[in-house]
Amino acid sequence: MSSTPTIPDPRPLYARATAQLATLVAAVRPEQLDAPTPCTEYDVRSLLGHLVGATRRISAVPGGGDGKGADVPEWTADVPAGQWPELFEDGRTRMLEAWADDALMETVVTVPWGRVPGRLALSGSVMETAAHTWDLARAIGWSGTLDEEVGRFALGVAQQAVPAAGREQLPFGDVREALKGADGYGQLAAWLGRDPEWRAPAAADR
C-alpha cells in the first residue's frame, strides 16, 4: 500500500466486520465444529480459535506487543460451541478498546507482517476478518447478507497488500477467477486463493 492518507480510518469498518462475524460465530452448531472450511488449514473449530487468538494478539500491539503467538491457542481444542460467541465478543471488545486512540492510526507499530502505521495494521485485520467471514459462512451453510462495504474495503486492501504473483512465501494460494457477479467477499476469497465455488460437504460425506 503506497500511502496512508488514501486509506480511511479502518476502525468503524473493523467494528462492523467483527459485529457481523459475531453473528456467524453464534450460529455455529456443535456438530459443525469439526467441519472443513474453504481455508484448508482450518476446520471450523480451529478457525474459531484462530479468530479469537488473533483478536488477543493484535489487541496487544498498541501497547508495544508484536502480534505474534500461537496461531491457534491449544486451549481452544476443548471449547464447546456455546462458549465461542462469548470468547469472540471478548476479543473484538479488546481490539476496539486497544485501538481507540486516534493517534494510533499514524503510529508505526509492529505486527507479524512488519512495521507499518496503525492504519495499515488494522486495515489488515479488516481484510482477515472479512476473508474468514466468507470462510465461516460457507462452512456452516449460512446464507444471510453480508456488509458489502466491508467486503469491498477488504478486497481493496488485499489487492494492494497481497501481490498477484510471487506468493511462495505467503499463506495464500494463487489468484483464482471470481464467479460472475460475485460480491466483495467472493472476489476477496478468489484473490486470496480460495475456491470460489467451495461448498460445505453434506454431513453424510464427512
PDB file of C-alpha atoms in Angstrom:
ATOM      1  CA  MET A   1       0.000   0.000   0.000  1.00  0.00           C
ATOM      2  CA  SER A   2       1.578   3.232  -1.157  1.00  0.00           C
ATOM      3  CA  SER A   3       0.378   5.914   1.260  1.00  0.00           C
ATOM      4  CA  THR A   4      -1.710   6.035   4.391  1.00  0.00           C
ATOM      5  CA  PRO A   5      -3.827   9.155   3.559  1.00  0.00           C
ATOM      6  CA  THR A   6      -5.660   7.224   0.796  1.00  0.00           C
ATOM      7  CA  ILE A   7      -6.921   4.689   3.334  1.00  0.00           C
ATOM      8  CA  PRO A   8      -9.896   5.693   5.505  1.00  0.00           C
ATOM      9  CA  ASP A   9      -9.961   5.089   9.228  1.00  0.00           C
ATOM     10  CA  PRO A  10     -10.475   1.302   9.387  1.00  0.00           C
ATOM     11  CA  ARG A  11     -11.876   1.251  12.916  1.00  0.00           C
ATOM     12  CA  PRO A  12     -15.573   1.728  12.036  1.00  0.00           C
ATOM     13  CA  LEU A  13     -15.279  -0.972   9.381  1.00  0.00           C
ATOM     14  CA  TYR A  14     -13.491  -3.267  11.813  1.00  0.00           C
ATOM     15  CA  ALA A  15     -16.341  -2.801  14.277  1.00  0.00           C
ATOM     16  CA  ARG A  16     -18.903  -3.657  11.599  1.00  0.00           C
ATOM     17  CA  ALA A  17     -16.867  -6.574  10.260  1.00  0.00           C
ATOM     18  CA  THR A  18     -16.476  -8.175  13.663  1.00  0.00           C
ATOM     19  CA  ALA A  19     -20.096  -7.492  14.641  1.00  0.00           C
ATOM     20  CA  GLN A  20     -21.357  -9.434  11.648  1.00  0.00           C
ATOM     21  CA  LEU A  21     -18.788 -12.163  12.215  1.00  0.00           C
ATOM     22  CA  ALA A  22     -20.071 -12.446  15.779  1.00  0.00           C
ATOM     23  CA  THR A  23     -23.487 -13.282  14.309  1.00  0.00           C
ATOM     24  CA  LEU A  24     -21.973 -16.165  12.355  1.00  0.00           C
ATOM     25  CA  VAL A  25     -19.981 -17.409  15.344  1.00  0.00           C
ATOM     26  CA  ALA A  26     -23.206 -17.563  17.331  1.00  0.00           C
ATOM     27  CA  ALA A  27     -24.798 -19.607  14.533  1.00  0.00           C
ATOM     28  CA  VAL A  28     -22.234 -22.444  14.705  1.00  0.00           C
ATOM     29  CA  ARG A  29     -23.819 -25.681  15.895  1.00  0.00           C
ATOM     30  CA  PRO A  30     -21.878 -28.220  17.991  1.00  0.00           C
ATOM     31  CA  GLU A  31     -21.833 -30.780  15.189  1.00  0.00           C
ATOM     32  CA  GLN A  32     -20.223 -28.239  12.848  1.00  0.00           C
ATOM     33  CA  LEU A  33     -17.071 -27.679  14.901  1.00  0.00           C
ATOM     34  CA  ASP A  34     -15.172 -30.441  13.091  1.00  0.00           C
ATOM     35  CA  ALA A  35     -16.449 -29.465   9.636  1.00  0.00           C
ATOM     36  CA  PRO A  36     -13.982 -28.307   6.959  1.00  0.00           C
ATOM     37  CA  THR A  37     -13.718 -24.707   5.755  1.00  0.00           C
ATOM     38  CA  PRO A  38     -12.591 -23.165   2.443  1.00  0.00           C
ATOM     39  CA  CYS A  39      -9.358 -22.177   4.219  1.00  0.00           C
ATOM     40  CA  THR A  40      -7.847 -25.647   4.036  1.00  0.00           C
ATOM     41  CA  GLU A  41      -5.599 -25.319   7.091  1.00  0.00           C
ATOM     42  CA  TYR A  42      -8.585 -24.884   9.397  1.00  0.00           C
ATOM     43  CA  ASP A  43     -11.715 -26.774  10.320  1.00  0.00           C
ATOM     44  CA  VAL A  44     -14.463 -24.714  11.961  1.00  0.00           C
ATOM     45  CA  ARG A  45     -13.104 -25.253  15.464  1.00  0.00           C
ATOM     46  CA  SER A  46      -9.539 -24.215  14.611  1.00  0.00           C
ATOM     47  CA  LEU A  47     -10.823 -21.278  12.539  1.00  0.00           C
ATOM     48  CA  LEU A  48     -12.693 -20.013  15.589  1.00  0.00           C
ATOM     49  CA  GLY A  49      -9.548 -20.488  17.652  1.00  0.00           C
ATOM     50  CA  HIS A  50      -7.553 -18.569  15.060  1.00  0.00           C
ATOM     51  CA  LEU A  51     -10.051 -15.703  15.097  1.00  0.00           C
ATOM     52  CA  VAL A  52     -10.125 -15.398  18.877  1.00  0.00           C
ATOM     53  CA  GLY A  53      -6.353 -15.776  19.111  1.00  0.00           C
ATOM     54  CA  ALA A  54      -5.834 -13.040  16.504  1.00  0.00           C
ATOM     55  CA  THR A  55      -8.004 -10.545  18.381  1.00  0.00           C
ATOM     56  CA  ARG A  56      -5.975 -11.141  21.518  1.00  0.00           C
ATOM     57  CA  ARG A  57      -2.621 -10.875  19.748  1.00  0.00           C
ATOM     58  CA  ILE A  58      -3.383  -7.769  17.708  1.00  0.00           C
ATOM     59  CA  SER A  59      -5.086  -6.012  20.610  1.00  0.00           C
ATOM     60  CA  ALA A  60      -1.690  -6.114  22.358  1.00  0.00           C
ATOM     61  CA  VAL A  61       0.047  -4.271  19.505  1.00  0.00           C
ATOM     62  CA  PRO A  62      -0.831  -0.683  20.549  1.00  0.00           C
ATOM     63  CA  GLY A  63       0.748  -1.411  23.926  1.00  0.00           C
ATOM     64  CA  GLY A  64       4.031  -2.488  22.333  1.00  0.00           C
ATOM     65  CA  GLY A  65       3.315  -6.140  21.519  1.00  0.00           C
ATOM     66  CA  ASP A  66       4.319  -7.620  18.171  1.00  0.00           C
ATOM     67  CA  GLY A  67       1.141  -9.564  17.499  1.00  0.00           C
ATOM     68  CA  LYS A  68       2.961 -12.879  17.473  1.00  0.00           C
ATOM     69  CA  GLY A  69       1.924 -16.034  19.267  1.00  0.00           C
ATOM     70  CA  ALA A  70       0.228 -19.347  18.674  1.00  0.00           C
ATOM     71  CA  ASP A  71      -1.900 -19.246  15.529  1.00  0.00           C
ATOM     72  CA  VAL A  72      -4.499 -21.428  17.261  1.00  0.00           C
ATOM     73  CA  PRO A  73      -4.127 -21.498  21.064  1.00  0.00           C
ATOM     74  CA  GLU A  74      -4.057 -25.032  22.455  1.00  0.00           C
ATOM     75  CA  TRP A  75      -6.850 -24.333  24.921  1.00  0.00           C
ATOM     76  CA  THR A  76      -9.325 -23.775  22.099  1.00  0.00           C
ATOM     77  CA  ALA A  77      -9.441 -27.503  21.323  1.00  0.00           C
ATOM     78  CA  ASP A  78     -11.830 -28.134  24.196  1.00  0.00           C
ATOM     79  CA  VAL A  79     -14.090 -25.089  23.879  1.00  0.00           C
ATOM     80  CA  PRO A  80     -17.772 -26.050  23.383  1.00  0.00           C
ATOM     81  CA  ALA A  81     -19.768 -24.390  20.606  1.00  0.00           C
ATOM     82  CA  GLY A  82     -21.820 -22.382  23.074  1.00  0.00           C
ATOM     83  CA  GLN A  83     -18.768 -20.626  24.515  1.00  0.00           C
ATOM     84  CA  TRP A  84     -17.340 -19.300  21.256  1.00  0.00           C
ATOM     85  CA  PRO A  85     -19.663 -16.261  20.987  1.00  0.00           C
ATOM     86  CA  GLU A  86     -18.530 -15.036  24.425  1.00  0.00           C
ATOM     87  CA  LEU A  87     -14.861 -15.575  23.600  1.00  0.00           C
ATOM     88  CA  PHE A  88     -15.104 -13.795  20.271  1.00  0.00           C
ATOM     89  CA  GLU A  89     -17.078 -10.888  21.736  1.00  0.00           C
ATOM     90  CA  ASP A  90     -14.417 -10.502  24.417  1.00  0.00           C
ATOM     91  CA  GLY A  91     -11.713 -10.482  21.733  1.00  0.00           C
ATOM     92  CA  ARG A  92     -13.385  -7.914  19.488  1.00  0.00           C
ATOM     93  CA  THR A  93     -14.069  -5.704  22.514  1.00  0.00           C
ATOM     94  CA  ARG A  94     -10.383  -5.849  23.439  1.00  0.00           C
ATOM     95  CA  MET A  95      -9.485  -4.821  19.899  1.00  0.00           C
ATOM     96  CA  LEU A  96     -11.883  -1.894  19.773  1.00  0.00           C
ATOM     97  CA  GLU A  97     -10.689  -0.589  23.123  1.00  0.00           C
ATOM     98  CA  ALA A  98      -6.991  -1.101  22.346  1.00  0.00           C
ATOM     99  CA  TRP A  99      -7.183   0.841  19.067  1.00  0.00           C
ATOM    100  CA  ALA A 100      -9.496   3.649  20.266  1.00  0.00           C
ATOM    101  CA  ASP A 101      -6.812   6.362  20.358  1.00  0.00           C
ATOM    102  CA  ASP A 102      -6.832   8.359  17.091  1.00  0.00           C
ATOM    103  CA  ALA A 103      -3.065   8.842  17.293  1.00  0.00           C
ATOM    104  CA  LEU A 104      -2.572   5.112  16.763  1.00  0.00           C
ATOM    105  CA  MET A 105      -3.677   5.413  13.162  1.00  0.00           C
ATOM    106  CA  GLU A 106      -0.402   7.127  12.244  1.00  0.00           C
ATOM    107  CA  THR A 107       1.819   5.493  14.875  1.00  0.00           C
ATOM    108  CA  VAL A 108       4.219   2.898  13.463  1.00  0.00           C
ATOM    109  CA  VAL A 109       3.528  -0.437  15.137  1.00  0.00           C
ATOM    110  CA  THR A 110       4.926  -3.951  14.844  1.00  0.00           C
ATOM    111  CA  VAL A 111       2.667  -6.706  13.550  1.00  0.00           C
ATOM    112  CA  PRO A 112       3.592 -10.205  12.328  1.00  0.00           C
ATOM    113  CA  TRP A 113       3.972  -8.969   8.740  1.00  0.00           C
ATOM    114  CA  GLY A 114       6.203  -5.985   9.531  1.00  0.00           C
ATOM    115  CA  ARG A 115       6.358  -2.427  10.904  1.00  0.00           C
ATOM    116  CA  VAL A 116       3.587  -0.274   9.498  1.00  0.00           C
ATOM    117  CA  PRO A 117       1.369   2.635  10.541  1.00  0.00           C
ATOM    118  CA  GLY A 118      -1.519   1.546  12.723  1.00  0.00           C
ATOM    119  CA  ARG A 119      -3.968   2.466   9.961  1.00  0.00           C
ATOM    120  CA  LEU A 120      -2.442  -0.221   7.752  1.00  0.00           C
ATOM    121  CA  ALA A 121      -2.150  -2.759  10.543  1.00  0.00           C
ATOM    122  CA  LEU A 122      -5.827  -2.510  11.413  1.00  0.00           C
ATOM    123  CA  SER A 123      -6.804  -2.480   7.734  1.00  0.00           C
ATOM    124  CA  GLY A 124      -5.086  -5.864   7.526  1.00  0.00           C
ATOM    125  CA  SER A 125      -7.269  -7.066  10.373  1.00  0.00           C
ATOM    126  CA  VAL A 126     -10.379  -5.948   8.471  1.00  0.00           C
ATOM    127  CA  MET A 127      -9.174  -7.918   5.461  1.00  0.00           C
ATOM    128  CA  GLU A 128      -8.552 -11.045   7.521  1.00  0.00           C
ATOM    129  CA  THR A 129     -11.881 -10.715   9.319  1.00  0.00           C
ATOM    130  CA  ALA A 130     -13.786 -10.375   6.045  1.00  0.00           C
ATOM    131  CA  ALA A 131     -11.967 -13.314   4.461  1.00  0.00           C
ATOM    132  CA  HIS A 132     -12.702 -15.581   7.409  1.00  0.00           C
ATOM    133  CA  THR A 133     -16.301 -14.369   7.499  1.00  0.00           C
ATOM    134  CA  TRP A 134     -16.675 -15.802   3.996  1.00  0.00           C
ATOM    135  CA  ASP A 135     -14.906 -18.992   5.119  1.00  0.00           C
ATOM    136  CA  LEU A 136     -17.188 -19.477   8.113  1.00  0.00           C
ATOM    137  CA  ALA A 137     -20.349 -18.594   6.196  1.00  0.00           C
ATOM    138  CA  ARG A 138     -19.553 -21.248   3.595  1.00  0.00           C
ATOM    139  CA  ALA A 139     -18.509 -23.811   6.184  1.00  0.00           C
ATOM    140  CA  ILE A 140     -21.768 -23.619   8.166  1.00  0.00           C
ATOM    141  CA  GLY A 141     -24.057 -23.036   5.192  1.00  0.00           C
ATOM    142  CA  TRP A 142     -25.004 -19.514   6.275  1.00  0.00           C
ATOM    143  CA  SER A 143     -26.806 -17.614   3.529  1.00  0.00           C
ATOM    144  CA  GLY A 144     -27.501 -14.215   5.085  1.00  0.00           C
ATOM    145  CA  THR A 145     -26.499 -10.904   3.520  1.00  0.00           C
ATOM    146  CA  LEU A 146     -23.018  -9.637   4.356  1.00  0.00           C
ATOM    147  CA  ASP A 147     -21.933  -5.998   4.733  1.00  0.00           C
ATOM    148  CA  GLU A 148     -20.780  -5.162   1.215  1.00  0.00           C
ATOM    149  CA  GLU A 149     -18.898  -2.010   2.192  1.00  0.00           C
ATOM    150  CA  VAL A 150     -16.727  -4.127   4.499  1.00  0.00           C
ATOM    151  CA  GLY A 151     -16.185  -6.665   1.737  1.00  0.00           C
ATOM    152  CA  ARG A 152     -15.176  -4.030  -0.813  1.00  0.00           C
ATOM    153  CA  PHE A 153     -12.811  -2.340   1.622  1.00  0.00           C
ATOM    154  CA  ALA A 154     -11.188  -5.688   2.458  1.00  0.00           C
ATOM    155  CA  LEU A 155     -10.850  -6.502  -1.241  1.00  0.00           C
ATOM    156  CA  GLY A 156      -9.094  -3.193  -1.865  1.00  0.00           C
ATOM    157  CA  VAL A 157      -6.686  -3.825   0.999  1.00  0.00           C
ATOM    158  CA  ALA A 158      -5.952  -7.328  -0.278  1.00  0.00           C
ATOM    159  CA  GLN A 159      -5.302  -6.161  -3.830  1.00  0.00           C
ATOM    160  CA  GLN A 160      -2.789  -3.593  -2.560  1.00  0.00           C
ATOM    161  CA  ALA A 161      -1.128  -5.702   0.124  1.00  0.00           C
ATOM    162  CA  VAL A 162      -1.111  -9.215  -1.378  1.00  0.00           C
ATOM    163  CA  PRO A 163       0.683  -9.451  -4.739  1.00  0.00           C
ATOM    164  CA  ALA A 164      -0.942 -11.289  -7.607  1.00  0.00           C
ATOM    165  CA  ALA A 165       2.254 -13.272  -8.232  1.00  0.00           C
ATOM    166  CA  GLY A 166       5.232 -14.447  -6.198  1.00  0.00           C
ATOM    167  CA  ARG A 167       3.231 -15.777  -3.275  1.00  0.00           C
ATOM    168  CA  GLU A 168       5.522 -18.688  -2.464  1.00  0.00           C
ATOM    169  CA  GLN A 169       6.357 -17.321   0.994  1.00  0.00           C
ATOM    170  CA  LEU A 170       2.833 -16.084   1.726  1.00  0.00           C
ATOM    171  CA  PRO A 171      -0.084 -18.015   3.281  1.00  0.00           C
ATOM    172  CA  PHE A 172      -2.219 -17.591   0.157  1.00  0.00           C
ATOM    173  CA  GLY A 173      -2.782 -19.703  -2.924  1.00  0.00           C
ATOM    174  CA  ASP A 174      -2.747 -18.454  -6.496  1.00  0.00           C
ATOM    175  CA  VAL A 175      -5.336 -15.885  -7.506  1.00  0.00           C
ATOM    176  CA  ARG A 176      -8.482 -17.537  -8.840  1.00  0.00           C
ATOM    177  CA  GLU A 177     -11.187 -16.178 -11.092  1.00  0.00           C
ATOM    178  CA  ALA A 178     -14.171 -14.972  -9.094  1.00  0.00           C
ATOM    179  CA  LEU A 179     -17.619 -16.174 -10.053  1.00  0.00           C
ATOM    180  CA  LYS A 180     -19.628 -13.916 -12.348  1.00  0.00           C
ATOM    181  CA  GLY A 181     -21.491 -11.367 -10.261  1.00  0.00           C
ATOM    182  CA  ALA A 182     -19.522 -12.178  -7.092  1.00  0.00           C
ATOM    183  CA  ASP A 183     -19.800  -9.684  -4.257  1.00  0.00           C
ATOM    184  CA  GLY A 184     -16.801  -8.181  -2.489  1.00  0.00           C
ATOM    185  CA  TYR A 185     -16.377 -11.241  -0.274  1.00  0.00           C
ATOM    186  CA  GLY A 186     -16.456 -13.648  -3.206  1.00  0.00           C
ATOM    187  CA  GLN A 187     -13.893 -11.566  -5.059  1.00  0.00           C
ATOM    188  CA  LEU A 188     -11.756 -11.331  -1.927  1.00  0.00           C
ATOM    189  CA  ALA A 189     -11.858 -15.099  -1.484  1.00  0.00           C
ATOM    190  CA  ALA A 190     -10.772 -15.623  -5.096  1.00  0.00           C
ATOM    191  CA  TRP A 191      -7.963 -13.055  -4.781  1.00  0.00           C
ATOM    192  CA  LEU A 192      -6.660 -14.838  -1.685  1.00  0.00           C
ATOM    193  CA  GLY A 193      -6.695 -18.206  -3.449  1.00  0.00           C
ATOM    194  CA  ARG A 194      -9.888 -19.749  -2.109  1.00  0.00           C
ATOM    195  CA  ASP A 195     -12.050 -21.884  -4.372  1.00  0.00           C
ATOM    196  CA  PRO A 196     -14.936 -19.521  -5.239  1.00  0.00           C
ATOM    197  CA  GLU A 197     -17.281 -22.484  -5.714  1.00  0.00           C
ATOM    198  CA  TRP A 198     -16.453 -24.156  -2.402  1.00  0.00           C
ATOM    199  CA  ARG A 199     -19.480 -25.513  -0.573  1.00  0.00           C
ATOM    200  CA  ALA A 200     -19.702 -27.389   2.722  1.00  0.00           C
ATOM    201  CA  PRO A 201     -19.906 -31.152   2.102  1.00  0.00           C
ATOM    202  CA  ALA A 202     -23.098 -32.876   3.172  1.00  0.00           C
ATOM    203  CA  ALA A 203     -22.940 -34.344   6.673  1.00  0.00           C
ATOM    204  CA  ALA A 204     -23.153 -37.852   5.233  1.00  0.00           C
ATOM    205  CA  ASP A 205     -19.991 -37.210   3.230  1.00  0.00           C
ATOM    206  CA  ARG A 206     -17.897 -36.160   6.239  1.00  0.00           C
TER     207      ARG A 206
END
